[in-house]
């Protein structure tokens, strides 16, 4: 592997001149710069990234920790992040916490050792003190989709309450009064926000929530499958079911199909998170669509502004609006 000493020797200049020419700093004559460039290409020279990061104090690397990389929603978020930061010369390290606080904590320790320049994270409920330590160490962070209470960072969120309210009010307008929910974990921001919005919407409609129809899942497909089965074993079932994320919706739909439950005739279903294949289901799925890609691009832009020292003020929170996509699983005529 060629070194800068080799480049300088071939170009007939000092190592200091070669370093300035390749690094783009300090004065170098046009003639010397051209000689160094030709020598670098001839030797296929590539700068030592570790050495350059030690000199500049930057690695041009960002970490992205997502809650579950098997979830298509987070794939859209990561794509949005990637499209923004790659255009600005940053690489990303992608970490999957898999909804496991211990795994998330391990990644937070690792990325601190890797000296990343910044972090975008969808928290899985790991210790806030580890994130606080990164911030204290000068590593800016942006929380996306979820946030931890008391952690003062920039955040980009979906208006969960508006999305749930639109979905449940739609079911009520269709005549449903017996509405159940498979919620996410209450310890997580999105789990508690969506459940609180569900209960609040029922109360505003003067519908008393039935505790037996309020089930807490894990945001994983298996919990949607199992909890839908629990609902079906009840003597008095809900006539409509709201499921608080896409993976649990998949599990719930599978269980309803296996048990021979006709959707929406016997049970209407609405999910939170739209999926690209939702229109081809039988019946097509009514869902609250989140702007996953836009969440990712907004989070990346916030982080890059922090890194560029354009923003040193208080944390900023951006809230994007979801959209209810009405299809046939709720019992209504599709609007799209």
Coordinates of C-alpha atoms in Angstrom, one line a residue:
X1 CA 0.0 0.0 0.0
X2 CA 1.4 3.3 -1.0
X3 CA 2.2 5.9 1.7
X4 CA 2.4 9.7 1.5
X5 CA 6.2 9.3 1.6
X6 CA 6.0 7.4 -1.6
X7 CA 3.8 10.1 -3.2
X8 CA 6.1 12.8 -2.1
X9 CA 9.2 10.9 -3.5
X10 CA 7.6 10.3 -6.9
X11 CA 6.3 13.9 -7.1
X12 CA 9.7 15.3 -6.1
X13 CA 8.3 17.4 -3.3
X14 CA 8.5 17.3 0.5
X15 CA 6.2 15.2 2.6
X16 CA 4.7 18.5 4.1
X17 CA 3.9 19.8 0.6
X18 CA 2.3 16.5 -0.4
X19 CA 0.2 16.5 2.8
X20 CA -1.0 20.0 2.1
X21 CA -1.8 19.2 -1.5
X22 CA -3.7 16.0 -0.6
X23 CA -5.4 17.5 2.4
X24 CA -6.5 20.7 0.7
X25 CA -5.1 23.1 3.3
X26 CA -2.2 25.6 3.3
X27 CA -0.4 27.0 0.4
X28 CA 0.8 24.8 -2.5
X29 CA 1.8 26.0 -5.9
X30 CA -0.3 24.9 -8.8
X31 CA 2.7 23.1 -10.3
X32 CA 3.4 21.1 -7.1
X33 CA -0.3 20.3 -6.6
X34 CA -0.5 18.9 -10.1
X35 CA 2.6 16.8 -9.6
X36 CA 1.3 15.4 -6.3
X37 CA -2.1 14.6 -7.9
X38 CA -0.4 12.7 -10.8
X39 CA 1.8 10.8 -8.4
X40 CA -1.2 9.9 -6.2
X41 CA -3.1 8.5 -9.1
X42 CA -0.1 6.6 -10.4
X43 CA 0.4 4.9 -7.0
X44 CA -3.3 4.4 -6.3
X45 CA -2.7 6.2 -3.1
X46 CA -5.6 6.4 -0.5
X47 CA -5.2 8.5 2.7
X48 CA -5.3 6.7 6.0
X49 CA -8.7 7.4 7.3
X50 CA -7.8 6.8 11.0
X51 CA -4.8 9.2 10.8
X52 CA -6.9 11.9 9.1
X53 CA -9.6 11.5 11.7
X54 CA -7.1 12.0 14.5
X55 CA -5.8 15.2 12.8
X56 CA -9.2 16.6 11.9
X57 CA -11.1 15.4 14.9
X58 CA -13.8 13.9 12.6
X59 CA -14.4 10.5 11.2
X60 CA -17.1 11.4 8.7
X61 CA -19.1 8.5 10.1
X62 CA -22.5 8.6 11.7
X63 CA -24.2 5.9 13.6
X64 CA -27.9 5.0 13.1
X65 CA -29.5 2.7 15.7
X66 CA -33.0 1.5 14.8
X67 CA -35.4 -0.5 16.9
X68 CA -36.0 -3.3 14.5
X69 CA -34.4 -3.5 11.0
X70 CA -36.9 -6.2 10.0
X71 CA -39.6 -3.6 10.1
X72 CA -40.2 -2.0 6.6
X73 CA -41.0 1.4 8.3
X74 CA -37.4 1.6 9.7
X75 CA -36.0 0.6 6.3
X76 CA -37.7 3.8 4.9
X77 CA -36.3 5.9 7.7
X78 CA -32.8 4.6 7.1
X79 CA -33.1 5.2 3.4
X80 CA -34.0 8.8 4.1
X81 CA -31.0 9.2 6.4
X82 CA -28.6 7.6 3.9
X83 CA -29.7 9.7 1.0
X84 CA -29.0 12.9 2.9
X85 CA -25.7 12.1 4.6
X86 CA -24.0 10.2 1.7
X87 CA -24.5 13.3 -0.4
X88 CA -22.5 15.3 2.2
X89 CA -19.6 12.8 2.4
X90 CA -20.6 10.8 5.5
X91 CA -20.8 7.1 5.8
X92 CA -23.2 5.4 8.3
X93 CA -22.9 2.5 10.7
X94 CA -26.3 0.8 11.0
X95 CA -27.1 -1.0 14.2
X96 CA -30.2 -3.0 15.0
X97 CA -31.3 -2.9 18.6
X98 CA -34.1 -5.5 17.9
X99 CA -36.3 -3.8 20.6
X100 CA -33.8 -5.0 23.2
X101 CA -32.6 -2.3 25.7
X102 CA -29.5 -4.4 26.5
X103 CA -28.5 -4.7 22.9
X104 CA -29.1 -1.0 22.4
X105 CA -26.8 -0.2 25.4
X106 CA -24.1 -2.4 23.9
X107 CA -24.3 -0.4 20.6
X108 CA -24.2 2.9 22.4
X109 CA -20.9 1.9 24.1
X110 CA -19.5 0.6 20.9
X111 CA -20.2 3.7 18.8
X112 CA -18.6 5.9 21.5
X113 CA -15.4 3.8 21.1
X114 CA -15.6 4.1 17.3
X115 CA -15.6 8.0 17.7
X116 CA -18.5 8.6 15.4
X117 CA -19.4 12.2 14.6
X118 CA -23.1 11.9 15.4
X119 CA -26.0 9.6 16.2
X120 CA -29.5 9.1 14.9
X121 CA -31.5 6.7 17.2
X122 CA -34.9 5.3 17.5
X123 CA -34.7 4.3 21.2
X124 CA -35.7 0.8 22.4
X125 CA -35.8 1.9 26.0
X126 CA -32.2 1.6 26.9
X127 CA -30.6 3.6 29.7
X128 CA -30.9 7.4 29.1
X129 CA -27.6 7.9 30.9
X130 CA -25.6 6.2 28.1
X131 CA -27.1 8.6 25.6
X132 CA -26.5 11.5 28.0
X133 CA -22.9 10.5 28.2
X134 CA -22.6 10.7 24.4
X135 CA -24.0 14.2 24.4
X136 CA -21.7 15.2 27.2
X137 CA -18.8 13.9 25.2
X138 CA -19.7 16.2 22.3
X139 CA -21.5 13.7 20.1
X140 CA -24.8 15.2 18.9
X141 CA -27.8 13.0 18.6
X142 CA -31.2 13.1 17.0
X143 CA -34.1 10.9 18.2
X144 CA -36.4 9.7 15.4
X145 CA -39.9 8.1 15.7
X146 CA -39.4 7.8 19.5
X147 CA -38.0 9.8 22.3
X148 CA -36.8 9.2 25.8
X149 CA -38.3 11.4 28.6
X150 CA -35.9 13.9 29.9
X151 CA -33.3 13.5 27.2
X152 CA -32.7 16.9 25.6
X153 CA -31.8 16.3 21.9
X154 CA -33.3 17.2 18.6
X155 CA -36.2 14.9 17.6
X156 CA -38.2 14.1 14.5
X157 CA -41.5 12.4 15.3
X158 CA -44.8 11.4 13.8
X159 CA -48.0 12.9 15.3
X160 CA -49.1 9.5 16.7
X161 CA -52.1 10.9 18.4
X162 CA -53.5 12.5 15.3
X163 CA -53.0 9.2 13.4
X164 CA -54.7 7.1 16.0
X165 CA -57.5 9.6 16.4
X166 CA -58.2 9.5 12.7
X167 CA -58.3 5.7 12.6
X168 CA -60.5 5.2 15.6
X169 CA -62.9 8.1 14.7
X170 CA -63.3 6.4 11.3
X171 CA -64.3 3.1 12.9
X172 CA -66.8 5.0 15.1
X173 CA -68.3 6.7 12.1
X174 CA -68.7 3.2 10.5
X175 CA -70.9 2.3 13.6
X176 CA -68.4 0.4 15.7
X177 CA -68.6 0.7 19.5
X178 CA -66.9 -2.5 20.5
X179 CA -63.3 -1.6 19.5
X180 CA -60.2 -3.4 20.7
X181 CA -56.5 -2.6 20.5
X182 CA -53.3 -4.5 20.3
X183 CA -50.9 -1.8 21.5
X184 CA -47.2 -1.5 21.7
X185 CA -45.1 -1.7 24.9
X186 CA -46.3 1.1 27.2
X187 CA -42.6 1.7 28.3
X188 CA -41.9 3.0 24.8
X189 CA -42.9 6.5 23.6
X190 CA -44.8 5.2 20.5
X191 CA -46.5 2.5 22.6
X192 CA -47.8 4.8 25.2
X193 CA -48.7 7.6 22.8
X194 CA -50.8 5.4 20.6
X195 CA -52.6 3.7 23.5
X196 CA -53.3 7.0 25.2
X197 CA -54.7 8.4 22.0
X198 CA -56.9 5.3 21.5
X199 CA -58.4 5.6 24.9
X200 CA -58.9 9.3 24.7
X201 CA -60.7 9.0 21.4
X202 CA -63.1 6.4 22.8
X203 CA -63.8 8.6 25.8
X204 CA -64.4 11.7 23.7
X205 CA -67.0 9.6 21.8
X206 CA -68.5 8.5 25.2
X207 CA -67.5 4.9 24.6
X208 CA -66.3 3.2 27.7
X209 CA -63.1 1.2 27.0
X210 CA -63.3 -2.5 27.7
X211 CA -60.2 -3.6 29.6
X212 CA -60.4 -7.1 28.2
X213 CA -60.0 -5.7 24.6
X214 CA -56.9 -3.7 25.5
X215 CA -53.9 -5.9 25.0
X216 CA -50.2 -4.9 25.2
X217 CA -47.9 -6.3 22.5
X218 CA -44.2 -6.1 21.8
X219 CA -44.3 -4.5 18.3
X220 CA -43.3 -7.9 17.0
X221 CA -45.3 -10.1 14.6
X222 CA -45.6 -13.0 17.1
X223 CA -47.3 -10.8 19.7
X224 CA -49.9 -9.7 17.2
X225 CA -50.6 -13.3 16.3
X226 CA -50.9 -14.4 20.0
X227 CA -52.9 -11.5 21.2
X228 CA -55.4 -11.7 18.3
X229 CA -55.9 -15.3 19.4
X230 CA -56.6 -14.1 23.0
X231 CA -59.3 -11.8 21.7
X232 CA -60.9 -14.5 19.7
X233 CA -61.2 -16.7 22.8
X234 CA -63.4 -14.1 24.5
X235 CA -67.2 -14.9 24.6
X236 CA -67.9 -11.2 23.7
X237 CA -65.4 -10.0 21.1
X238 CA -64.8 -6.5 19.7
X239 CA -66.3 -5.9 16.3
X240 CA -63.3 -3.8 15.3
X241 CA -59.6 -4.1 16.0
X242 CA -56.9 -1.4 15.9
X243 CA -53.3 -2.7 15.8
X244 CA -50.5 -0.3 16.8
X245 CA -47.8 -1.2 14.3
X246 CA -47.3 -3.0 11.0
X247 CA -45.6 -6.2 12.2
X248 CA -48.2 -6.9 14.8
X249 CA -50.9 -6.2 12.2
X250 CA -49.4 -8.9 10.0
X251 CA -49.5 -11.4 13.0
X252 CA -53.1 -10.4 13.8
X253 CA -54.3 -10.8 10.2
X254 CA -52.7 -14.2 10.0
X255 CA -54.4 -15.4 13.2
X256 CA -57.8 -14.1 12.1
X257 CA -57.4 -15.9 8.8
X258 CA -56.4 -19.1 10.4
X259 CA -59.4 -18.9 12.7
X260 CA -61.8 -18.3 9.8
X261 CA -62.8 -14.8 10.9
X262 CA -64.2 -12.8 8.0
X263 CA -62.7 -9.3 7.6
X264 CA -64.4 -6.9 7.9
X265 CA -67.8 -8.6 8.2
X266 CA -67.0 -10.2 11.6
X267 CA -64.1 -8.0 12.6
X268 CA -62.9 -4.8 11.0
X269 CA -59.1 -4.2 11.1
X270 CA -57.1 -1.0 11.0
X271 CA -53.3 -0.9 11.4
X272 CA -50.8 1.8 12.3
X273 CA -48.0 1.9 9.6
X274 CA -48.9 1.4 6.0
X275 CA -47.0 -1.1 3.9
X276 CA -46.4 -1.2 0.2
X277 CA -48.1 -4.5 -0.1
X278 CA -51.2 -3.5 2.0
X279 CA -53.3 -2.8 -1.1
X280 CA -52.9 -6.4 -2.4
X281 CA -54.1 -8.1 0.8
X282 CA -57.6 -9.6 0.8
X283 CA -59.3 -7.4 1.8
X284 CA -56.9 -4.5 1.3
X285 CA -55.7 -3.1 4.6
X286 CA -56.8 0.3 6.0
X287 CA -53.8 1.8 7.7
X288 CA -52.3 4.9 9.1
X289 CA -49.4 5.8 6.9
X290 CA -46.3 7.3 8.5
X291 CA -43.8 9.4 6.4
X292 CA -40.9 7.1 7.2
X293 CA -38.6 8.5 4.4
X294 CA -39.3 12.1 5.4
X295 CA -38.6 11.3 9.1
X296 CA -35.2 10.0 8.0
X297 CA -34.3 13.0 5.8
X298 CA -35.4 15.5 8.5
X299 CA -33.4 13.7 11.2
X300 CA -30.3 13.7 9.0
X301 CA -30.7 17.3 8.1
X302 CA -31.0 18.3 11.8
X303 CA -27.9 16.3 12.7
X304 CA -25.8 17.7 9.8
X305 CA -26.7 21.3 10.9
X306 CA -25.5 20.5 14.4
X307 CA -22.3 19.1 13.1
X308 CA -21.8 22.2 10.9
X309 CA -22.2 24.3 14.0
X310 CA -25.0 26.2 12.4
X311 CA -27.2 25.4 15.3
X312 CA -26.0 25.5 18.9
X313 CA -29.3 26.5 20.5
X314 CA -31.9 24.5 22.3
X315 CA -33.2 21.2 21.0
X316 CA -35.7 21.3 18.1
X317 CA -38.6 18.9 17.7
X318 CA -40.1 18.4 14.3
X319 CA -43.5 16.6 14.1
X320 CA -44.7 15.2 10.8
X321 CA -48.3 14.3 10.0
X322 CA -49.5 10.8 9.2
X323 CA -52.4 10.0 6.8
X324 CA -55.2 7.5 7.2
X325 CA -55.4 5.4 4.0
X326 CA -58.9 3.9 3.8
X327 CA -59.2 0.6 2.1
X328 CA -61.6 -2.3 2.6
X329 CA -60.5 -4.1 5.8
X330 CA -62.4 -1.5 7.9
X331 CA -65.6 -2.1 6.1
X332 CA -65.7 1.1 4.2
X333 CA -65.4 1.7 0.5
X334 CA -61.7 2.4 -0.4
X335 CA -60.8 6.0 -1.1
X336 CA -57.6 5.1 -2.9

